[in-house]
Short mmCIF file of C-alpha atoms in Angstrom, two decimals:
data_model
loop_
_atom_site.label_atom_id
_atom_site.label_comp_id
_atom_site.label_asym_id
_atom_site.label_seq_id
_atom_site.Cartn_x
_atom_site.Cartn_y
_atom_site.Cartn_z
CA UNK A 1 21.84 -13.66 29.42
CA UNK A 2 23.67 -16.66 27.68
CA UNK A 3 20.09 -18.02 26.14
CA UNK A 4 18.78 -14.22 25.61
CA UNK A 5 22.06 -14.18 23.27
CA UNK A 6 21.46 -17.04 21.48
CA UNK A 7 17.52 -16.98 20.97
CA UNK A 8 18.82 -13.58 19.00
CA UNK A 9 21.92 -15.12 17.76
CA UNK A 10 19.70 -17.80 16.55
CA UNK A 11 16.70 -15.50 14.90
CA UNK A 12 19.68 -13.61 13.13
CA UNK A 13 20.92 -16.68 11.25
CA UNK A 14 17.57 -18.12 10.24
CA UNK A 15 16.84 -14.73 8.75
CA UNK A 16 20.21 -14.32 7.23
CA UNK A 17 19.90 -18.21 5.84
CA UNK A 18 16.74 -17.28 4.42
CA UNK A 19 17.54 -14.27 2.62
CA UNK A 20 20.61 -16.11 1.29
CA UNK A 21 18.05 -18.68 -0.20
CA UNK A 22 15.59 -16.44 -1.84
CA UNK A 23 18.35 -14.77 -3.46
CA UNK A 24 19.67 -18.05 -4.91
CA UNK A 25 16.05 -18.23 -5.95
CA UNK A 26 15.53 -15.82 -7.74
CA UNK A 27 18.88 -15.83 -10.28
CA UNK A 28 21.01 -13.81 -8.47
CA UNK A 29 19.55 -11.10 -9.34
CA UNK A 30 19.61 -8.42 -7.23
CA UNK A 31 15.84 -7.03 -6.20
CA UNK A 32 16.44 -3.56 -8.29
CA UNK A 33 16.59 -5.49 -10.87
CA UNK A 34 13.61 -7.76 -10.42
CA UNK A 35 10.17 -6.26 -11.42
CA UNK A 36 8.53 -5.13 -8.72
CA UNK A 37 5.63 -7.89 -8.13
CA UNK A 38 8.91 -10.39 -7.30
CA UNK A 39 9.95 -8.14 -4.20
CA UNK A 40 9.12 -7.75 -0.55
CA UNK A 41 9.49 -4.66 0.88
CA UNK A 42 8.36 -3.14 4.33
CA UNK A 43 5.47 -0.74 5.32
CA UNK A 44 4.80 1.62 8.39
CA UNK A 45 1.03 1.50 9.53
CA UNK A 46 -1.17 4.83 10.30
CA UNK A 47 2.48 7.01 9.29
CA UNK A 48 0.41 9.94 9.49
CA UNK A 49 0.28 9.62 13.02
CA UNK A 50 1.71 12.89 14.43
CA UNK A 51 2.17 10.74 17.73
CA UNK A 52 4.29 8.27 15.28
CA UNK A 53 6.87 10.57 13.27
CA UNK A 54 6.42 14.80 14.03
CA UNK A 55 6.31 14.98 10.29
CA UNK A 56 5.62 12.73 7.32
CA UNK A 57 9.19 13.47 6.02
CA UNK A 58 10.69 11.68 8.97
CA UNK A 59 8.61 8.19 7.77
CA UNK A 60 10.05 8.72 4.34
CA UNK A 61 13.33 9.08 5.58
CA UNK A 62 13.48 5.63 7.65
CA UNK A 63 13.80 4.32 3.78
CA UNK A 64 10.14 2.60 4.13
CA UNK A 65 8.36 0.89 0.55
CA UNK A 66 4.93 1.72 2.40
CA UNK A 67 2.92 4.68 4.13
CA UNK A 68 -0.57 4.28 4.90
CA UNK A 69 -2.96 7.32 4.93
CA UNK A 70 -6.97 7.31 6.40
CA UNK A 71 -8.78 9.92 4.93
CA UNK A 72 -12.49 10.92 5.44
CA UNK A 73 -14.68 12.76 2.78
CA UNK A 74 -16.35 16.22 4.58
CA UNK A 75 -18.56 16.66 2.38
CA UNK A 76 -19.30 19.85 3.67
CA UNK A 77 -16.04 21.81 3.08
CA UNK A 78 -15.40 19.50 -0.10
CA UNK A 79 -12.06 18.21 1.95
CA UNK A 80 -10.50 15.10 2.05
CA UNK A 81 -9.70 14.72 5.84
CA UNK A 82 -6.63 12.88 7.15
CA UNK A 83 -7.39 11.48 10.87
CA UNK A 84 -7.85 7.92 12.69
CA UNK A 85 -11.07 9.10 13.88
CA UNK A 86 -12.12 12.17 13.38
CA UNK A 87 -14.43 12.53 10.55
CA UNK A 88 -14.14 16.60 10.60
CA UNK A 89 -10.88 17.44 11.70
CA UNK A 90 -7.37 16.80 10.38
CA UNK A 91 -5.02 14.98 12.56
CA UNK A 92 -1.80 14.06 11.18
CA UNK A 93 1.82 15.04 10.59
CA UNK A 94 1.75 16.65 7.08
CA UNK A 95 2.78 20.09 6.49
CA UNK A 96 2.12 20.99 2.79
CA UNK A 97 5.77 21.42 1.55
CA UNK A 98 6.31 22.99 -1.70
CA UNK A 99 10.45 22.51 -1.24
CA UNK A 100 12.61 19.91 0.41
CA UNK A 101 13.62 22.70 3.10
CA UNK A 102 9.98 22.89 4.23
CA UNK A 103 9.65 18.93 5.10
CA UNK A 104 10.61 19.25 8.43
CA UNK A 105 9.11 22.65 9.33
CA UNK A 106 5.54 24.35 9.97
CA UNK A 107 2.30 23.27 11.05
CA UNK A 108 0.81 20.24 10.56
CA UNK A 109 -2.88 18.67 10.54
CA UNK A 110 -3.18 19.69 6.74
CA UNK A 111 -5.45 17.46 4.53
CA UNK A 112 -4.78 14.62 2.18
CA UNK A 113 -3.41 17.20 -0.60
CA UNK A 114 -0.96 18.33 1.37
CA UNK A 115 0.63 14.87 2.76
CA UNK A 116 0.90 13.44 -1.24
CA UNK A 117 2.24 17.32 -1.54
CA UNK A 118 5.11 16.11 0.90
CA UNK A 119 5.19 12.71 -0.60
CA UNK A 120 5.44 14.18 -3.88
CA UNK A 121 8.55 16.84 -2.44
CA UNK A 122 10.40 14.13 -0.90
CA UNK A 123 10.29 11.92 -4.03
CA UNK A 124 12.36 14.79 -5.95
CA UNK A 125 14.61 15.10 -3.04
CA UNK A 126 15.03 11.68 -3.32
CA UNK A 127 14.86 10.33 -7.15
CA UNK A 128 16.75 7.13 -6.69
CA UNK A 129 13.75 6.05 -3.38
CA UNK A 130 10.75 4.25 -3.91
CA UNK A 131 8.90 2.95 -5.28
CA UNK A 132 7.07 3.93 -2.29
CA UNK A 133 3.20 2.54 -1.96
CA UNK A 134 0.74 4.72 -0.66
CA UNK A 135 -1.88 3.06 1.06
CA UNK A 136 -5.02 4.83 1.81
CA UNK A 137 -7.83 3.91 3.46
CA UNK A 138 -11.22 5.80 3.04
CA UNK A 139 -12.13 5.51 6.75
CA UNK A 140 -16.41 5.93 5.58
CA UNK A 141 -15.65 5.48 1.68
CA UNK A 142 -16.50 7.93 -1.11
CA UNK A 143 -19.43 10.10 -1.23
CA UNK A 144 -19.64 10.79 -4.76
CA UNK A 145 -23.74 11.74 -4.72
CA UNK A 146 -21.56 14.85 -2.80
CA UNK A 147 -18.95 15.24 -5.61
CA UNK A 148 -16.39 13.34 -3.84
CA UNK A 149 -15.84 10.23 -5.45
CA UNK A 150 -13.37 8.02 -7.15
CA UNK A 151 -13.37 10.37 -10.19
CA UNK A 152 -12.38 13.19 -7.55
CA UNK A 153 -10.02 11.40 -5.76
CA UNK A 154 -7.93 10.79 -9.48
CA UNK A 155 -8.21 14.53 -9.80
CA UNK A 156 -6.80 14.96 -6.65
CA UNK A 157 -4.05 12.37 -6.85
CA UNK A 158 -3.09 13.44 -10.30
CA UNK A 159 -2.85 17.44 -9.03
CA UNK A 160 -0.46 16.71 -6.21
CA UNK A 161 1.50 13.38 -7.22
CA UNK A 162 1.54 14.48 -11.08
CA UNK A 163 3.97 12.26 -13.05
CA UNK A 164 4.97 10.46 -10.04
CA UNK A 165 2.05 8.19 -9.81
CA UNK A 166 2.32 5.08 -11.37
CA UNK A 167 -1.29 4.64 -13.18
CA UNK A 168 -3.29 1.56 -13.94
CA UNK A 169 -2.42 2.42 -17.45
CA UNK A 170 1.09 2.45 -16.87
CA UNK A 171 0.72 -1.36 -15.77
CA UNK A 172 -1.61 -1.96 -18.71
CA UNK A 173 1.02 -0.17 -21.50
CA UNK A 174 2.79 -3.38 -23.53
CA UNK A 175 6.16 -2.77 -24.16
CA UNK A 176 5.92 -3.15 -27.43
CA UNK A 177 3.20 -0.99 -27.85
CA UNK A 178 -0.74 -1.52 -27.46
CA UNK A 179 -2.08 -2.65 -23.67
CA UNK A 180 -3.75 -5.32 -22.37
CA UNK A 181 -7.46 -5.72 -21.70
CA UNK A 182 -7.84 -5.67 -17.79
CA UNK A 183 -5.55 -5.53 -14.63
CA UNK A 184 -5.60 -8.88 -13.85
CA UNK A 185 -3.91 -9.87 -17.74
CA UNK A 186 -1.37 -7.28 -17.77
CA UNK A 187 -0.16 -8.44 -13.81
CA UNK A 188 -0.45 -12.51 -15.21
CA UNK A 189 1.85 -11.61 -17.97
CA UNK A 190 4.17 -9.97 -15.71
CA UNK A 191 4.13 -6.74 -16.64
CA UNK A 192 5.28 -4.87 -13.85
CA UNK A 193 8.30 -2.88 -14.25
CA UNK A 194 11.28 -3.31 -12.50
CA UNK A 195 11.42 -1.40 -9.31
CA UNK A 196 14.72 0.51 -10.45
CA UNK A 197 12.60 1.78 -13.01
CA UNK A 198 9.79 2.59 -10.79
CA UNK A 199 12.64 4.72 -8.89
CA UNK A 200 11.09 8.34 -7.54
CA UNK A 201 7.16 6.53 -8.23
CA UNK A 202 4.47 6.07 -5.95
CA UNK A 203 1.63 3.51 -6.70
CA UNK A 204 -1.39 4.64 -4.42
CA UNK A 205 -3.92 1.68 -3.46
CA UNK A 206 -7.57 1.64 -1.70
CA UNK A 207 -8.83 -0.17 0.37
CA UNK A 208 -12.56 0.39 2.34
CA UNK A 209 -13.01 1.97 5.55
CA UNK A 210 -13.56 0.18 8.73
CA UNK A 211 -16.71 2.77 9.60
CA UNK A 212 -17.67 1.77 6.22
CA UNK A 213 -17.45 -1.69 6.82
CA UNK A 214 -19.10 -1.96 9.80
CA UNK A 215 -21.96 0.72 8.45
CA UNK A 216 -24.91 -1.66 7.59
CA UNK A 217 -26.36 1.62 5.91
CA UNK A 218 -23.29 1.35 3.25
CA UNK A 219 -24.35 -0.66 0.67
CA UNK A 220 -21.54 -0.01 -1.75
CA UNK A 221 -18.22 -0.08 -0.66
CA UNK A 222 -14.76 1.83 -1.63
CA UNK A 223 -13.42 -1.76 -3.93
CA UNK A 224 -16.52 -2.53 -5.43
CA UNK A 225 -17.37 1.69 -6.10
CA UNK A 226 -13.72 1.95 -7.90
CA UNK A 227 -13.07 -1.19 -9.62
CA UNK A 228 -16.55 -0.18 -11.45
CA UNK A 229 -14.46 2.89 -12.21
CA UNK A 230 -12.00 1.24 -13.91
CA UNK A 231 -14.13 -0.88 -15.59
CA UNK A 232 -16.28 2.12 -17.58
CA UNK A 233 -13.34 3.81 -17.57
CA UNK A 234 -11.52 1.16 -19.84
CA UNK A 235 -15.08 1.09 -21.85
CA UNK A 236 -14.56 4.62 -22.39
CA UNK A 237 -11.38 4.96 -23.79
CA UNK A 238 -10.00 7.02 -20.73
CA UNK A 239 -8.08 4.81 -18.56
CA UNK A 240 -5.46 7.04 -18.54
CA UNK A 241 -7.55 8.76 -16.09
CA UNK A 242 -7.62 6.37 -12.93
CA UNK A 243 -4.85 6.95 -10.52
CA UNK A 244 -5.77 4.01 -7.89
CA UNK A 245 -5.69 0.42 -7.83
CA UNK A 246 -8.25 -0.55 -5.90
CA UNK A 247 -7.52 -3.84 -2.93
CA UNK A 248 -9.54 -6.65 -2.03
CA UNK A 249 -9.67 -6.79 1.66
CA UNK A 250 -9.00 -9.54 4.10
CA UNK A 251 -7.76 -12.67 3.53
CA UNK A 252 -9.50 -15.52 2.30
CA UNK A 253 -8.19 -18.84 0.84
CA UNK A 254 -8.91 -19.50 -2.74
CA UNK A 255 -9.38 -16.33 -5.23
CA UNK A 256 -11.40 -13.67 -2.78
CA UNK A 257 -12.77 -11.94 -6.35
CA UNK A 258 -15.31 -14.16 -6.93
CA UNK A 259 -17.09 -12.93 -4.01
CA UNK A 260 -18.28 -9.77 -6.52
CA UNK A 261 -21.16 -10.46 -7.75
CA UNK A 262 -20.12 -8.79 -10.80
CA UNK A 263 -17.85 -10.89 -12.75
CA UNK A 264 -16.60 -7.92 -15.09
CA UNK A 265 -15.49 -5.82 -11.90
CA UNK A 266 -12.91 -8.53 -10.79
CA UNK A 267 -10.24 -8.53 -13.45
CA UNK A 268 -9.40 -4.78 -11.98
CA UNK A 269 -8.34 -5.92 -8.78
CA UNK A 270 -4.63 -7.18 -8.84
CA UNK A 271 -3.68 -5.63 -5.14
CA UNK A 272 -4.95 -7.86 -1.85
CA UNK A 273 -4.53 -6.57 1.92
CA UNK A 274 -5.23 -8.53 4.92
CA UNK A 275 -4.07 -10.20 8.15
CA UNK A 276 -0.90 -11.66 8.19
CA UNK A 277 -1.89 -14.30 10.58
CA UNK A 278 -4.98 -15.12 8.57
CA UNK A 279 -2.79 -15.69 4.88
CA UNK A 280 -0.40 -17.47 6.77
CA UNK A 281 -3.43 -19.66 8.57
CA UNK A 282 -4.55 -22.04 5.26
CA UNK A 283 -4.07 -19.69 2.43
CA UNK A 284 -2.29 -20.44 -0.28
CA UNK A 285 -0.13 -17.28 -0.96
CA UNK A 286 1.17 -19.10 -3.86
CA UNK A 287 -1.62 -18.15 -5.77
CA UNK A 288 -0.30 -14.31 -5.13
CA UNK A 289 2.88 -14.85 -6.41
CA UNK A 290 2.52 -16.74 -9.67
CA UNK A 291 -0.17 -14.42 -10.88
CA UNK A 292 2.33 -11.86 -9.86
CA UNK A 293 -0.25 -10.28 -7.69
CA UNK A 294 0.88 -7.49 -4.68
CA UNK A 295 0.13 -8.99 -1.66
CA UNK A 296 -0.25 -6.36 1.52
CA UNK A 297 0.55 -8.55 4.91
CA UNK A 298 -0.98 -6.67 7.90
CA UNK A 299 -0.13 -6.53 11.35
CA UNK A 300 3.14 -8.61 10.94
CA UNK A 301 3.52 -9.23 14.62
CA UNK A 302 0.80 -11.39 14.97
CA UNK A 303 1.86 -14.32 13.51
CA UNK A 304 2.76 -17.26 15.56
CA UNK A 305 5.26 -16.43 17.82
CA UNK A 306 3.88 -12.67 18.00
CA UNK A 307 6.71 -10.41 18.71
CA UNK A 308 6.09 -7.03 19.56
CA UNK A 309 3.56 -4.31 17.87
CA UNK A 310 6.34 -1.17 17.95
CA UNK A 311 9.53 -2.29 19.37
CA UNK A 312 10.68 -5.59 18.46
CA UNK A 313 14.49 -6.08 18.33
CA UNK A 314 16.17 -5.62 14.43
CA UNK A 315 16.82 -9.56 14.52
CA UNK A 316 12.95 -10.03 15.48
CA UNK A 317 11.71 -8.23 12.83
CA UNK A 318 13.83 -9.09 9.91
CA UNK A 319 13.54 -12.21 10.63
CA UNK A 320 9.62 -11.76 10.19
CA UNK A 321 10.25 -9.69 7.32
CA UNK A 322 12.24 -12.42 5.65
CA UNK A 323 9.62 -15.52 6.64
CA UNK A 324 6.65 -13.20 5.31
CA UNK A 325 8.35 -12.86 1.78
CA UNK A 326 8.82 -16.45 1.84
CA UNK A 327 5.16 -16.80 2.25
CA UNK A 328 4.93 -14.14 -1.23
CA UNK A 329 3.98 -11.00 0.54
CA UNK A 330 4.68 -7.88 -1.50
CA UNK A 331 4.46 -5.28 1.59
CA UNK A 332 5.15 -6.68 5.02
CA UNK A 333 2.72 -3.87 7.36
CA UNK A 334 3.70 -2.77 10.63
CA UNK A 335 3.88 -0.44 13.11
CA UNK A 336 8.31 -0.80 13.80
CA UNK A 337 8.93 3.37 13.70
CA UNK A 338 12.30 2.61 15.01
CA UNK A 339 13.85 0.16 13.41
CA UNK A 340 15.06 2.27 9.43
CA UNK A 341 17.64 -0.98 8.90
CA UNK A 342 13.86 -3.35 8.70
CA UNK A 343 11.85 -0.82 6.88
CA UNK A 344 14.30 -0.31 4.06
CA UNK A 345 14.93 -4.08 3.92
CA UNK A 346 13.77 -5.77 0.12
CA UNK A 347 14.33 -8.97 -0.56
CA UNK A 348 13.34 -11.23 -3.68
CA UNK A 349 9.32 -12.42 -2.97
CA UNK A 350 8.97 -15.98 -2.27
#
């Protein structure tokens, strides 16, 4: 018992030391004040998991900066499809609120409208929350040959988020007035705003599927299919449109965009997910955080010493939490349901 208390006695204080240091770090300032790209905040994996939270309310409510969402495209009933693996079905805790009272209440298994309906809800129940981040991953991408594709999904996002979704435009906007050229030179001049300004927001990101990555049939994939969006978007005057930033996915040392092909596609990507493990295994995060990049860490418990998946003790995780914004992740990803004193945890990035 006397070690068990001071393995935990000892995790606490590291954590604690750290967080004192990255506050001293960063100015004093406290992380409301700091734009959000210099934060780390926490994420819940799969929230829509019925088996996880009995409704999507009840993940908002731990205080958590991140939900992530799978949809599938049916391109039979023209439905975007929120499941783990079911392609035709709805599986998930989301309910379709139109009022706060409704949150917790009715049946569930409703499609992706109706869980940013109850993200949307929440976020006027709650103005001074968020930003929250909305991960979703397109389980077998878009299908827009079937009218559901990237231009769809902004359609969709903009009918049941409305004014709370922070835009690619919105990062783009100067100040002053005008905007810059691409993504990637608004994000390098450190133009996010500060997250108390971002207060009641969400700021939805894509990443691809893993049926669409393993599908050898899928020849163009969810990142590449929307940062081409962007791009003729921008060309077209009507950036103002997009609603998604799209993610490069899995970590890789060096700058993972130059493995497009297409050099004008990779100034829209400012938002990288991947393995925890892997950035912390030869990867110099660095690179995130002085280009003022967000950086999604998956699977947080992996890393060396892996603690565990869904139930780690408070200490265990924050002290995770803390060592993974030292290593400049923006979102630390993982699947602690339990513990609402880790997932509402941010602290100043690196």
């Amino acid at each position: 018992m006397n070690l068990r208390r001071t393995a935990a006695a000892a995790a606490l204080a590291a954590a604690l030391t750290a967080t004192t240091q990255l506050g001293a770090a960063a100015g004093a300032a406290t992380p409301a004040e700091l734009p959000f790209a210099s934060t780390s905040s926490v994420g819940i994996h799969n929230t829509y998991d019925p088996a996880a939270f009995g409704f999507l309310a009840q993940a908002l409510d731990t205080g958590t900066s991140m939900i992530e969402l799978d949809a599938w495209t049916d391109t039979v009933t023209k439905e975007w499809k929120v499941s783990h693996s079911n392609p035709l079905g709805n599986s998930n805790n989301c309910v379709n609120a139109s009022s706060p009272a409704q949150l917790y209440t009715g049946g569930a298994n409703k499609n992706l409208e109706s869980c940013l309906d109850d993200v949307r809800v929440w976020l006027a129940a709650h103005p001074a929350a968020g930003p929250l981040t909305v991960k979703l991953e397109l389980k077998g991408g878009f299908a827009a040959n079937s009218g559901m594709g990237p231009a769809q999904l902004d359609a969709l996002i903009a009918a049941h988020l409305g004014s709370a979704a922070f835009r690619p435009a919105d990062l783009l906007a100067k100040p002053g007035g005008g905007s810059y050229p691409t993504l990637d030179d608004a994000a390098r001049a450190g133009n996010w705003p500060g997250r108390s300004s971002l207060a009641g927001r969400a700021i939805v990101y894509v990443i691809p599927g893993t049926v669409e990555e393993g599908n050898p049939f899928d020849t163009l994939h969810t990142d590449v299919e929307y940062a081409r969006h962007l791009r003729d978007l921008a060309a077209a005057g009507r950036i103002g449109d997009a609603r998604v930033f799209p993610a490069v996915h899995g970590a890789a040392a060096g700058d993972p965009r130059t493995g497009y092909p297409e050099t004008d596609i990779r100034p829209w990507f400012v938002v990288f997910d991947g393995d925890a493990a892997a950035y912390l295994n030869g990867v110099d995060t660095s690179w995130y955080g002085t280009r003022h990049y967000l950086l999604s860490m998956t699977d947080a418990q992996n890393v060396a010493p892996a603690i565990s998946a869904t139930d780690p003790t408070a200490d265990q995780a924050r002290a995770r939490v803390v060592q993974l914004a030292g290593a400049h992740a923006t979102l630390v990803s993982a699947d602690w349901r339990h513990l609402p004193e880790v997932q509402s945890m941010v602290l100043p990035r690196g």
